[in-house]
PDB file of C-alpha atoms in Angstrom:
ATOM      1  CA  UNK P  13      80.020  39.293 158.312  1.00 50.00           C
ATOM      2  CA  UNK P  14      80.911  42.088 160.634  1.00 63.00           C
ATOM      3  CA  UNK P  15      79.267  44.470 158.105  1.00 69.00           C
ATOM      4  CA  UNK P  16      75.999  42.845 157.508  1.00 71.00           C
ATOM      5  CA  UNK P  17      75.227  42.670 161.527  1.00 71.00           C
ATOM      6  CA  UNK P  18      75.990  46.119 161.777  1.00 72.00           C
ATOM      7  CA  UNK P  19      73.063  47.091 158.963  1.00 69.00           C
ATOM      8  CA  UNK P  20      70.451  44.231 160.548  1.00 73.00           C
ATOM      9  CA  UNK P  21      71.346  46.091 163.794  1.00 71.00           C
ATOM     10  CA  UNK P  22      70.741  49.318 162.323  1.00 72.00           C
ATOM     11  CA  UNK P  23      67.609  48.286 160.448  1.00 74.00           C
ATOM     12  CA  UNK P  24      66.458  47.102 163.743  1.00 69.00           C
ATOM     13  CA  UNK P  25      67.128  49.733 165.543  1.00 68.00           C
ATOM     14  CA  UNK P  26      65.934  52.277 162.962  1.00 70.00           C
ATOM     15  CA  UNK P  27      62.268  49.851 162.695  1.00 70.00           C
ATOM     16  CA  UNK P  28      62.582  50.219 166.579  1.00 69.00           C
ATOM     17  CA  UNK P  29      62.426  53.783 166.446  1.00 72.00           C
ATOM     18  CA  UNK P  30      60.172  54.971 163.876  1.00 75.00           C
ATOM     19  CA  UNK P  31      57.596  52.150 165.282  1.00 74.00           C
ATOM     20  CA  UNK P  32      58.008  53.802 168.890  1.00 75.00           C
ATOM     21  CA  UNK P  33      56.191  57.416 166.973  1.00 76.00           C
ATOM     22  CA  UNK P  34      53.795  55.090 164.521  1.00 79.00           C
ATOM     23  CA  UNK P  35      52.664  53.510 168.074  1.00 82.00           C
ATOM     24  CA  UNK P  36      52.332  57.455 168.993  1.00 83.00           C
ATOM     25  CA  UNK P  37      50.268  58.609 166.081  1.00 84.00           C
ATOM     26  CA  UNK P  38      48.164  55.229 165.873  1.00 86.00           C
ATOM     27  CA  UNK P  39      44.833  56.461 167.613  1.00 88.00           C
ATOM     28  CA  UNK P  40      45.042  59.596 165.495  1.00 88.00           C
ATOM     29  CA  UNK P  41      45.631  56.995 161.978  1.00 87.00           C
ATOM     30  CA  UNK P  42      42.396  55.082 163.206  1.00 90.00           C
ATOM     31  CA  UNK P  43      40.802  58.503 163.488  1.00 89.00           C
ATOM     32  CA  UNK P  44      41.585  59.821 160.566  1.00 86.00           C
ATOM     33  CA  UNK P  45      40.729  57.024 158.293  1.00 86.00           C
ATOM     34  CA  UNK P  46      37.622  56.432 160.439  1.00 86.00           C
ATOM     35  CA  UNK P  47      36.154  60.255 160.811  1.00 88.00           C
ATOM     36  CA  UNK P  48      37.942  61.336 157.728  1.00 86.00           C
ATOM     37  CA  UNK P  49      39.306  59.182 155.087  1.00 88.00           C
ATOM     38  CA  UNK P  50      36.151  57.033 154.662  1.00 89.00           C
ATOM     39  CA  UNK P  51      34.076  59.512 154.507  1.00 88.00           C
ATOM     40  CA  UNK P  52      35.651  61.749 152.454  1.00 89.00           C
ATOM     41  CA  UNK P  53      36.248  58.846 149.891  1.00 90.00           C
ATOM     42  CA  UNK P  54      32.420  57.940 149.990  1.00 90.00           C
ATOM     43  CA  UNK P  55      31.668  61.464 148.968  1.00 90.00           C
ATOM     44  CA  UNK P  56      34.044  61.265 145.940  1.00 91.00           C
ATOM     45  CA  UNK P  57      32.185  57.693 145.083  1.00 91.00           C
ATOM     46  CA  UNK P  58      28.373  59.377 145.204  1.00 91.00           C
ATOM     47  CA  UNK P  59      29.749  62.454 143.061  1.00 90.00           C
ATOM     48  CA  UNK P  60      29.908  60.111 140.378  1.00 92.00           C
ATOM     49  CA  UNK P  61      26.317  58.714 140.691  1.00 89.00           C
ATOM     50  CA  UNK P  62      23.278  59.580 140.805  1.00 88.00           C
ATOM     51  CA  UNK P  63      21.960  59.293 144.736  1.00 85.00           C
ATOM     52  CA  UNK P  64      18.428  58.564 145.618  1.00 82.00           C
ATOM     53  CA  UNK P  65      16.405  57.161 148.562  1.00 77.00           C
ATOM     54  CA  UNK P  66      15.148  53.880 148.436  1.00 76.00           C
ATOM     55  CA  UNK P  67      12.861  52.006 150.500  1.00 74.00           C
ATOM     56  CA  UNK P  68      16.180  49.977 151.472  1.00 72.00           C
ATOM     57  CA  UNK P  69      18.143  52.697 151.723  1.00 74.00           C
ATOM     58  CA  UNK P  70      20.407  54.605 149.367  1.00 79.00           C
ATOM     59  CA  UNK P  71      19.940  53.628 145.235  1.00 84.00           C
ATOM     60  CA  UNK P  72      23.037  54.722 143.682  1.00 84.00           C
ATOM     61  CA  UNK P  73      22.969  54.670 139.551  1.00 85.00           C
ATOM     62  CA  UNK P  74      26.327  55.232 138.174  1.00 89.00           C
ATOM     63  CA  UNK P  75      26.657  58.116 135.474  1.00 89.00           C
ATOM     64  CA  UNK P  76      30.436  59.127 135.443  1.00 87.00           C
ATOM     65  CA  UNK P  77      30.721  63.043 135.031  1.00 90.00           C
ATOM     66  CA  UNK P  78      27.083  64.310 134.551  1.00 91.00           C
ATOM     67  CA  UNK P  79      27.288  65.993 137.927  1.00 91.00           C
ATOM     68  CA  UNK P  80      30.134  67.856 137.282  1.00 92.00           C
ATOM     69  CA  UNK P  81      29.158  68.965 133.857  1.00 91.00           C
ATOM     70  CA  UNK P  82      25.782  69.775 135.210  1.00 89.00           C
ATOM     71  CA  UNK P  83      26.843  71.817 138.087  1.00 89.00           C
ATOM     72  CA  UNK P  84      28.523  74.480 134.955  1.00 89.00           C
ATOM     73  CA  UNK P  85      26.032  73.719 132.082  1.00 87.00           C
ATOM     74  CA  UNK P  86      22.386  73.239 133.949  1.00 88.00           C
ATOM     75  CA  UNK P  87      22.801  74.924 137.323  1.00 86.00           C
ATOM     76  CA  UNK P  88      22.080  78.706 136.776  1.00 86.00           C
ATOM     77  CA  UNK P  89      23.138  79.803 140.724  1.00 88.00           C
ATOM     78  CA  UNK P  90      26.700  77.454 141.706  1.00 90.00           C
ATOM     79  CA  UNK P  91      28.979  79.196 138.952  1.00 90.00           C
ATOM     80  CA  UNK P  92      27.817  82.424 139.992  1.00 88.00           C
ATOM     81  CA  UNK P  93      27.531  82.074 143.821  1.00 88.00           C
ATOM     82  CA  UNK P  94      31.225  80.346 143.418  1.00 88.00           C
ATOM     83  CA  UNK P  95      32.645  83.380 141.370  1.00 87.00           C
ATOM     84  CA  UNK P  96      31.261  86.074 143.436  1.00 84.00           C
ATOM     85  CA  UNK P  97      32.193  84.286 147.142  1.00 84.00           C
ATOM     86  CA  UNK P  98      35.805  84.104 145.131  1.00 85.00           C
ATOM     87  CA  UNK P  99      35.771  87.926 144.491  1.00 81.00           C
ATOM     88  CA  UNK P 100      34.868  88.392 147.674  1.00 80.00           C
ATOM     89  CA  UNK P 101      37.241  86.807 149.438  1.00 83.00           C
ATOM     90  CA  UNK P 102      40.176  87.801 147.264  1.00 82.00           C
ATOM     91  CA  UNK P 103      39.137  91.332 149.545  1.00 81.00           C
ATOM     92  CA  UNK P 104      38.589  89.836 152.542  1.00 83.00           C
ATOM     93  CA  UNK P 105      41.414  88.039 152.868  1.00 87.00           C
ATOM     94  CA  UNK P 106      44.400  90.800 152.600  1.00 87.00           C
ATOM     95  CA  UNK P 107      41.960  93.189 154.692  1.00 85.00           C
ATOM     96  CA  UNK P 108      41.723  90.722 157.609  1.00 87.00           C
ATOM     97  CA  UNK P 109      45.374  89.882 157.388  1.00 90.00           C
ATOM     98  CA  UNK P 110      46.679  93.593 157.470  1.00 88.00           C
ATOM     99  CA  UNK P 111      44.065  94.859 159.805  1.00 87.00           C
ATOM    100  CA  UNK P 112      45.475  91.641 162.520  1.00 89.00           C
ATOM    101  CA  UNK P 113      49.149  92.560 161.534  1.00 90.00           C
ATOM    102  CA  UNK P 114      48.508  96.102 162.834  1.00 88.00           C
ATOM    103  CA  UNK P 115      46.439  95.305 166.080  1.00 87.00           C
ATOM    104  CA  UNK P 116      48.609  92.888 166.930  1.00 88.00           C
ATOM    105  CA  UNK P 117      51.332  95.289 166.712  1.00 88.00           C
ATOM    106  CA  UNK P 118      49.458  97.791 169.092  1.00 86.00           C
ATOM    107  CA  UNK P 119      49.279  94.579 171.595  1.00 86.00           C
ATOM    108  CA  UNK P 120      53.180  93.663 171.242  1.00 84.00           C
ATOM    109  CA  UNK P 121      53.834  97.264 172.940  1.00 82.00           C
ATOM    110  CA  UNK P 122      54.374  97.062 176.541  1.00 81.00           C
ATOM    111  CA  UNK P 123      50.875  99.062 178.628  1.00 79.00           C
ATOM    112  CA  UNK P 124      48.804  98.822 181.474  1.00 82.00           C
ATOM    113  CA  UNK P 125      46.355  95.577 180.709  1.00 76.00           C
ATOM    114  CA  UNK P 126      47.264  94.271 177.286  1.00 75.00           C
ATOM    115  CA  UNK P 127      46.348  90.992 178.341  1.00 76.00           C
ATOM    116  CA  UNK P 128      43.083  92.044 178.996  1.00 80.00           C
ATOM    117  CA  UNK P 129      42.785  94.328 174.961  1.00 74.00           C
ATOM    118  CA  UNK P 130      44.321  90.568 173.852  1.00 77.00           C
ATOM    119  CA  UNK P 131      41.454  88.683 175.263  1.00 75.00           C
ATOM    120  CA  UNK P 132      38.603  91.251 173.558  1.00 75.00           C
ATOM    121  CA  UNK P 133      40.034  90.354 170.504  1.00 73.00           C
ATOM    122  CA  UNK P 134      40.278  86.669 170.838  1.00 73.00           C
ATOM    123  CA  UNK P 135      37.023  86.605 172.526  1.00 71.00           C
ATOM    124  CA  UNK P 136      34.950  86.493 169.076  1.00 70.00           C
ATOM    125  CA  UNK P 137      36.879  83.481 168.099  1.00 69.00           C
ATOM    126  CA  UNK P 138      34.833  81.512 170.991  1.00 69.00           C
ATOM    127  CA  UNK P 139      31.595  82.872 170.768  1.00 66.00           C
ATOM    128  CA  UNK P 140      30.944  83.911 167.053  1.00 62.00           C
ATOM    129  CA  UNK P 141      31.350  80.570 165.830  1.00 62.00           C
ATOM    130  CA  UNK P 142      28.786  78.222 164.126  1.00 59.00           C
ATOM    131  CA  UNK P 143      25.237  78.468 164.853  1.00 62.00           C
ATOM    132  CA  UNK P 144      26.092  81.087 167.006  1.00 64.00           C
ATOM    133  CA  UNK P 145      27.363  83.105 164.165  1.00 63.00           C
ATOM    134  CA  UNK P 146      24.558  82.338 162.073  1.00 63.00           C
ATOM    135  CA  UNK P 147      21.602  83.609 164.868  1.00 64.00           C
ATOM    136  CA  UNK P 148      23.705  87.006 165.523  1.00 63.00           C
ATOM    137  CA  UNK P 149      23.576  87.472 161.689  1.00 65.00           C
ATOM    138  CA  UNK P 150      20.603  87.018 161.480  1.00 64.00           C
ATOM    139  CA  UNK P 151      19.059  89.312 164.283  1.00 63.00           C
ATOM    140  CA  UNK P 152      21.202  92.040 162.329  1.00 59.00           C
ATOM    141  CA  UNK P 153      24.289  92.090 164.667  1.00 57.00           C
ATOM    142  CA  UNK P 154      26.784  91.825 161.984  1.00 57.00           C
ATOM    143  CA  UNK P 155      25.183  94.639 159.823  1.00 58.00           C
ATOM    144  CA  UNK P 156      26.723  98.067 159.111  1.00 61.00           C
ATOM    145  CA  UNK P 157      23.944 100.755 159.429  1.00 60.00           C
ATOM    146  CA  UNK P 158      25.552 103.352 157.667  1.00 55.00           C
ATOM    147  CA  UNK P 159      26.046 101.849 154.189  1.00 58.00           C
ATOM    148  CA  UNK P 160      22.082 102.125 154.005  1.00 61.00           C
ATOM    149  CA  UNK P 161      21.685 105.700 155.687  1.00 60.00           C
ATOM    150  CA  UNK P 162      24.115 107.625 153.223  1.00 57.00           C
ATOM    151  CA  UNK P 163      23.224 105.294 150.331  1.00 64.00           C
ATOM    152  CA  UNK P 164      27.090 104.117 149.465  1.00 66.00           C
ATOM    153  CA  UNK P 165      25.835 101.982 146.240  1.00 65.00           C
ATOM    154  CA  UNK P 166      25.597 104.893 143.693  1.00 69.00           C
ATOM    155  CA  UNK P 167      29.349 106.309 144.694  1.00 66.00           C
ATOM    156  CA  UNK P 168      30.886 102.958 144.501  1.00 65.00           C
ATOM    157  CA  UNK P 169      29.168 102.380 141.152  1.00 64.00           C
ATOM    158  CA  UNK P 170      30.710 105.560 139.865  1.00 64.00           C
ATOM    159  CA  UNK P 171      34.485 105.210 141.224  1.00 65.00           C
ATOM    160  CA  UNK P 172      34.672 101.321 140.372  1.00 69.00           C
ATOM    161  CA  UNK P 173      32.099 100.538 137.912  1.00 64.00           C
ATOM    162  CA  UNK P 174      28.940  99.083 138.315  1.00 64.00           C
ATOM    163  CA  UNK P 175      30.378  95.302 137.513  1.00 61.00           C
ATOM    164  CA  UNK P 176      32.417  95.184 140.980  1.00 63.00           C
ATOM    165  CA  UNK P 177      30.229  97.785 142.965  1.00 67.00           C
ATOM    166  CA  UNK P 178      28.288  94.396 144.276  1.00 66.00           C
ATOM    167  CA  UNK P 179      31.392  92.852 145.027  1.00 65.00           C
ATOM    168  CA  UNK P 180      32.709  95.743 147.345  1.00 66.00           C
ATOM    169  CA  UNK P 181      29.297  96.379 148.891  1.00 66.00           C
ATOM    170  CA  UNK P 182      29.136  93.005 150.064  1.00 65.00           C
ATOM    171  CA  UNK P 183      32.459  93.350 151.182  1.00 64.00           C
ATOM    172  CA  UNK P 184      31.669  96.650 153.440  1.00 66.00           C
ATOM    173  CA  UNK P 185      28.546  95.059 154.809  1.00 65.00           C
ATOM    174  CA  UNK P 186      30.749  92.034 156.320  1.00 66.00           C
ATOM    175  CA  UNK P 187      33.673  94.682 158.333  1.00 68.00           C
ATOM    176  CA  UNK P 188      32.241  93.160 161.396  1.00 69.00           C
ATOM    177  CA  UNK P 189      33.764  89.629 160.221  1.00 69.00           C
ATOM    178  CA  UNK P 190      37.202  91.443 159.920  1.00 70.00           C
ATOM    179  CA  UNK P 191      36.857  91.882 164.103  1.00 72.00           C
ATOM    180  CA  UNK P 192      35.238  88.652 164.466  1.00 74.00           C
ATOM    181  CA  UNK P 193      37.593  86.515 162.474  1.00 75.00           C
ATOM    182  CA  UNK P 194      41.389  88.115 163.147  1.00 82.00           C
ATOM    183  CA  UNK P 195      41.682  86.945 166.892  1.00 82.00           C
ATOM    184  CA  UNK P 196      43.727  83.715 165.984  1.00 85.00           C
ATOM    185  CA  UNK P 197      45.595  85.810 162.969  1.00 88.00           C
ATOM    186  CA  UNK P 198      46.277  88.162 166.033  1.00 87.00           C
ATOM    187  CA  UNK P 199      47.535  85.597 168.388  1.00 87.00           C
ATOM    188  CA  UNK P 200      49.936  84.209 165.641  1.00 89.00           C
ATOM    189  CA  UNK P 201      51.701  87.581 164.803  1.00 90.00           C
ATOM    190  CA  UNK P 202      51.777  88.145 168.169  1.00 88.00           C
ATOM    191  CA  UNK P 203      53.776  84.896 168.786  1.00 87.00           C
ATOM    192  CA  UNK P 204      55.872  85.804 165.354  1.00 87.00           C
ATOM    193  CA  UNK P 205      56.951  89.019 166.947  1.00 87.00           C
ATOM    194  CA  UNK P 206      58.369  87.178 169.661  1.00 86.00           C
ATOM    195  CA  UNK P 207      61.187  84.968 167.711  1.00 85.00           C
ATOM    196  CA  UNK P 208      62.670  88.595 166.804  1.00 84.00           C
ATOM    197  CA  UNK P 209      65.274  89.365 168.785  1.00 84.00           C
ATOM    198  CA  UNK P 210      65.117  92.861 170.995  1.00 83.00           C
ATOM    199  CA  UNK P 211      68.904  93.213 170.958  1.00 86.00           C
ATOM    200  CA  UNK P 212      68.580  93.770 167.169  1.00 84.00           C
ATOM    201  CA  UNK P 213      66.516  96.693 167.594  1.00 83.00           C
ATOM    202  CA  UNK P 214      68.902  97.642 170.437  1.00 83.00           C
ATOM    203  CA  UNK P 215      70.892  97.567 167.749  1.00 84.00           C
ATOM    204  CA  UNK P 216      69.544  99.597 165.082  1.00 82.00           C
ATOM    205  CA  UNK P 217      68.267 102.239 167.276  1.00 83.00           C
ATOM    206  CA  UNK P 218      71.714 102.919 168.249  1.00 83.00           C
ATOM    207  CA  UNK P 219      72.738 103.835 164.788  1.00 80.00           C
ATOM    208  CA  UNK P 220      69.627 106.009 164.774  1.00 81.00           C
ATOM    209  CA  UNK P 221      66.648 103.807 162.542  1.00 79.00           C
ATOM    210  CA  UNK P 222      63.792 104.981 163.521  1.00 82.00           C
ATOM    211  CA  UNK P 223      60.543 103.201 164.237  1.00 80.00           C
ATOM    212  CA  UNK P 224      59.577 103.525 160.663  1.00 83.00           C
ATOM    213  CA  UNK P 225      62.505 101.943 159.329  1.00 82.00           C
ATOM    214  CA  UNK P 226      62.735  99.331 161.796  1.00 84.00           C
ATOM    215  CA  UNK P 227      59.283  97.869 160.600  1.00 83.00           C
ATOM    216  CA  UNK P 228      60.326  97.924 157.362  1.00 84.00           C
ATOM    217  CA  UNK P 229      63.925  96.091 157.626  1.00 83.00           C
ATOM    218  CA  UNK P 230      63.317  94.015 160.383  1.00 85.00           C
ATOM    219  CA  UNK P 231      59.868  93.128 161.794  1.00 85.00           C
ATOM    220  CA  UNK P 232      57.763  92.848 158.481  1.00 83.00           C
ATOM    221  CA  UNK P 233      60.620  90.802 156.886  1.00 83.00           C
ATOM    222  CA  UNK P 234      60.464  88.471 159.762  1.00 84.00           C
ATOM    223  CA  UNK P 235      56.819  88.437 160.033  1.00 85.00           C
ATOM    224  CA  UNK P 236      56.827  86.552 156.168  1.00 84.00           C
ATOM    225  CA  UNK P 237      56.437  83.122 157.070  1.00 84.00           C
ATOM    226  CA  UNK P 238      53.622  84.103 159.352  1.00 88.00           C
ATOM    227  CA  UNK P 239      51.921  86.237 157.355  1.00 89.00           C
ATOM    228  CA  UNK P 240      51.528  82.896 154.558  1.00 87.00           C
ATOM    229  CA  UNK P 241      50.491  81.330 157.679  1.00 88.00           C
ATOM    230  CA  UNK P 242      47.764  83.689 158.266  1.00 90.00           C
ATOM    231  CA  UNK P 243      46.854  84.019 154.646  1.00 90.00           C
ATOM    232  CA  UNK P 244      46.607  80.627 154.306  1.00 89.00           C
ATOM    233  CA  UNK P 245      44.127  80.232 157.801  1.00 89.00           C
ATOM    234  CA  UNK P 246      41.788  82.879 156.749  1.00 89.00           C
ATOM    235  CA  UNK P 247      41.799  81.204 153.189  1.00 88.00           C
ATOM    236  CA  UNK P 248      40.148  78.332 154.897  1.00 85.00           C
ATOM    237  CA  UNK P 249      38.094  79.813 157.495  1.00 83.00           C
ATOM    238  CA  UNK P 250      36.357  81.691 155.080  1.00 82.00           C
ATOM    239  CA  UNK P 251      35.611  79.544 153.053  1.00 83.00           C
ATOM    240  CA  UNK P 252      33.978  77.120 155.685  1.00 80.00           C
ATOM    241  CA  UNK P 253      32.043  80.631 157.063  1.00 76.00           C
ATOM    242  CA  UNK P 254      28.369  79.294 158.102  1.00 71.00           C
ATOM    243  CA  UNK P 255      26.637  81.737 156.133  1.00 73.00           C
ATOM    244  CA  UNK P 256      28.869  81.168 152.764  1.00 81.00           C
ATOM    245  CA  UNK P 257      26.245  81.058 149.970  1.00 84.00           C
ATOM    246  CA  UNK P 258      28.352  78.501 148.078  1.00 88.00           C
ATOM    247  CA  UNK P 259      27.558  76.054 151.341  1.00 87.00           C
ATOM    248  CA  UNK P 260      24.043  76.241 151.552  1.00 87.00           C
ATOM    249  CA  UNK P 261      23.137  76.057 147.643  1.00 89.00           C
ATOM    250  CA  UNK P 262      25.454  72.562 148.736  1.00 89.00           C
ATOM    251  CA  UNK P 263      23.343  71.989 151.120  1.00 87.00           C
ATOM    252  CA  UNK P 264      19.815  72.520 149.621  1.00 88.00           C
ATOM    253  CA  UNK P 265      20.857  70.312 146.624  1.00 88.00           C
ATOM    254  CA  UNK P 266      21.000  67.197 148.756  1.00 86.00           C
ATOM    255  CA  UNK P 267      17.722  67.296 150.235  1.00 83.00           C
ATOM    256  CA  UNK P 268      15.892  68.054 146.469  1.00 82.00           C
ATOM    257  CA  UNK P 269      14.498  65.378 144.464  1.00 77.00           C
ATOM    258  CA  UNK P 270      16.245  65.915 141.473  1.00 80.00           C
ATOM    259  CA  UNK P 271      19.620  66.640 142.517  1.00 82.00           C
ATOM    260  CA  UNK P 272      20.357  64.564 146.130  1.00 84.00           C
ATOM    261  CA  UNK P 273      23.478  63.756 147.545  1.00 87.00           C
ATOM    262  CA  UNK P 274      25.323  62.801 144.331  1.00 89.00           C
ATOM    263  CA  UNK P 275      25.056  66.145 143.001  1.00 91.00           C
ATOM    264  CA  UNK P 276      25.426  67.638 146.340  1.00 91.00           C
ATOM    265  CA  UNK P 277      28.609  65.546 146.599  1.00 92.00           C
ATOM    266  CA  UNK P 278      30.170  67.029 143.171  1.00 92.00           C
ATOM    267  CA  UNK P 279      29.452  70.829 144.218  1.00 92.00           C
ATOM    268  CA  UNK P 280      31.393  70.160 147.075  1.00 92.00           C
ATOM    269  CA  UNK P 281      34.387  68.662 144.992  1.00 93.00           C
ATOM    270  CA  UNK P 282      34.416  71.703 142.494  1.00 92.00           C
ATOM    271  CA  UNK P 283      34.528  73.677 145.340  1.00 92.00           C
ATOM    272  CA  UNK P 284      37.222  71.706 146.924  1.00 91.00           C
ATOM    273  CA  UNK P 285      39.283  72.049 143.925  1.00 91.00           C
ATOM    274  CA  UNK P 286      38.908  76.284 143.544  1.00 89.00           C
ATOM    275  CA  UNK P 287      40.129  76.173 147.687  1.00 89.00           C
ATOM    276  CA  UNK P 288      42.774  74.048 146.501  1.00 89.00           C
ATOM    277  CA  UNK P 289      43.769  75.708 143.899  1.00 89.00           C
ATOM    278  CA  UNK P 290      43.978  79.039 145.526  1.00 87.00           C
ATOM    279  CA  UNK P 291      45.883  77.685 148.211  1.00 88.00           C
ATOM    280  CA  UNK P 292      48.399  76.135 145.878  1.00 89.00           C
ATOM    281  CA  UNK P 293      48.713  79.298 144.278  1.00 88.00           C
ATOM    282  CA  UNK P 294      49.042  81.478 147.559  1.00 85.00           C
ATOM    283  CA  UNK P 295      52.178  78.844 148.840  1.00 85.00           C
ATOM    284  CA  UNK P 296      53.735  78.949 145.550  1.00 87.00           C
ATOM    285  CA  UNK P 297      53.996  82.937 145.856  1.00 83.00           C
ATOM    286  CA  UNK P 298      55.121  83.083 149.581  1.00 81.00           C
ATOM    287  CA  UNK P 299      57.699  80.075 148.332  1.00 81.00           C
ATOM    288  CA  UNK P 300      59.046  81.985 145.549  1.00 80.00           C
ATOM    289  CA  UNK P 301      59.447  85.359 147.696  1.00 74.00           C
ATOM    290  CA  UNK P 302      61.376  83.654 149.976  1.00 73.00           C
ATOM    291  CA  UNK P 303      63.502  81.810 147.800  1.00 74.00           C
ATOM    292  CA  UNK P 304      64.669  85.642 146.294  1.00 72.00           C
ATOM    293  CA  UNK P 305      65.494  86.633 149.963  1.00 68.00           C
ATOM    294  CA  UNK P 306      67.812  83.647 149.948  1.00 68.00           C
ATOM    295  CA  UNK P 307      69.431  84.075 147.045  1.00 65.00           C
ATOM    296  CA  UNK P 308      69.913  87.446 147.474  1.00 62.00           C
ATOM    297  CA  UNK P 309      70.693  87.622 151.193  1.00 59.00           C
TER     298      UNK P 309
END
């Protein structure tokens, strides 16, 4: 008898607990399934149906996969816009990640107003965001003047071939989003730097490593898990970048006749998956590299 009051007392006391941090995390449940779930779910419903305006609203005619088969078989632009933004990033991506890793190890060294070189850098991350982004681009503030002056197309045609020349040049003409999109990565190495220890390279300079070798064995190695953290942030805010070409053909196919926000609402799914997919791919890498440093440290 003893035994059973001593699990009701524990079940009690366990439902006691874990209800105390569902009480916690009920007005961001209701959020979520308001702002997010629902809305998210509605879109998967009207990618399976063909969307148009009624006079009583919405008119919703139910035809299974046609928008998905259509966005690869009828639409001439989203397979291409998709595959080329993909290219693109798969550059962008390890460029913006590096170039952070090596600013923010400039800012980790100890001089006269780093706070101050922090802030420039974090700066863009307030301003250049949104509509704000989009106006600057468009007034030419993001573009690089000298890939037009010394005409750069023909050379990278002839060193990488004429099928990933576009690729690269569209790569080059967006450096400026490599300053204007590293100030969080920044921040977050930054922070990573700080779990290392200074007593261990107390340590190995005393046996004589030099700087060199000290960012080899000790900070890059601890920098891993942040670097798949970084990775996997600039995955995403890339891919939601206000001037991606993939999100305004999106965009332009809900407001046509023919297409509206069924089709509109499959485009977005197929490019939900690719994110997805990436993403999946980029945590099974980081999980398998550090699974070998366990096993072999």
């Amino acid at each position: 008898m003893q035994a059973k009051e001593r699990v009701r007392a524990k079940r009690l006391y366990n439902m006691g607990r874990y209800g105390t941090g569902l009480l916690f995390m009920l007005p961001w449940i209701i959020g979520f399934a308001v702002f997010v779930l629902v809305p998210v779910s509605w879109s998967l419903f009207m990618a399976f149906n063909k969307v148009q305006v009624a006079a009583g609203g919405l008119k919703y005619e139910w035809i299974g996969m046609r928008n998905f088969r259509d966005a690869f078989l009828k639409d001439n632009i989203f397979p291409i816009e998709l595959i080329t933004y993909f290219q693109e990033m798969l550059l962008m991506v390890p460029i913006i990640v590096i170039f952070a890793l090596l600013i923010a190890l400039m800012l980790n060294q100890k001089f006269p107003g780093r706070f101050i070189y922090r802030a420039l850098f974090f700066l863009p991350v307030i301003f250049a965001t949104g509509q704000v982004l989009s106006e600057l681009f468009l007034q030419g503030a993001g573009d690089i003047p000298f890939l037009d002056q010394y005409n750069l197309q023909p050379m990278v045609e002839e060193y990488i071939g004429e099928q990933f020349s576009t690729t690269v040049m569209a790569v080059l003409g967006r450096a400026v989003l490599i300053l204007w999109y590293s100030g969080v990565q920044i921040l977050i190495f930054i922070a990573g730097f700080q779990t290392i220890s200074p007593t261990i390279y107390e340590a190995v300079r005393i046996d004589g490593a030099s700087p060199w070798d000290s960012f080899w064995k000790i900070t890059l190695p601890a920098c891993v898990p942040f670097i798949s953290l970084n990775v996997l942030y600039t995955i995403i805010d890339l891919f939601t970048f206000p001037l991606n070409p993939v999100l305004k053909h999106i965009r332009d196919n809900m407001f046509k006749v023919d297409t509206g926000y069924g089709y509109a609402s499959a485009l977005a799914w197929v490019y939900f998956a690719f994110i997805f997919a990436l993403i999946a791919i980029v945590l099974w890498l980081f999980n398998r590299s550090l699974n070998k440093r366990r096993v072999h440290s």
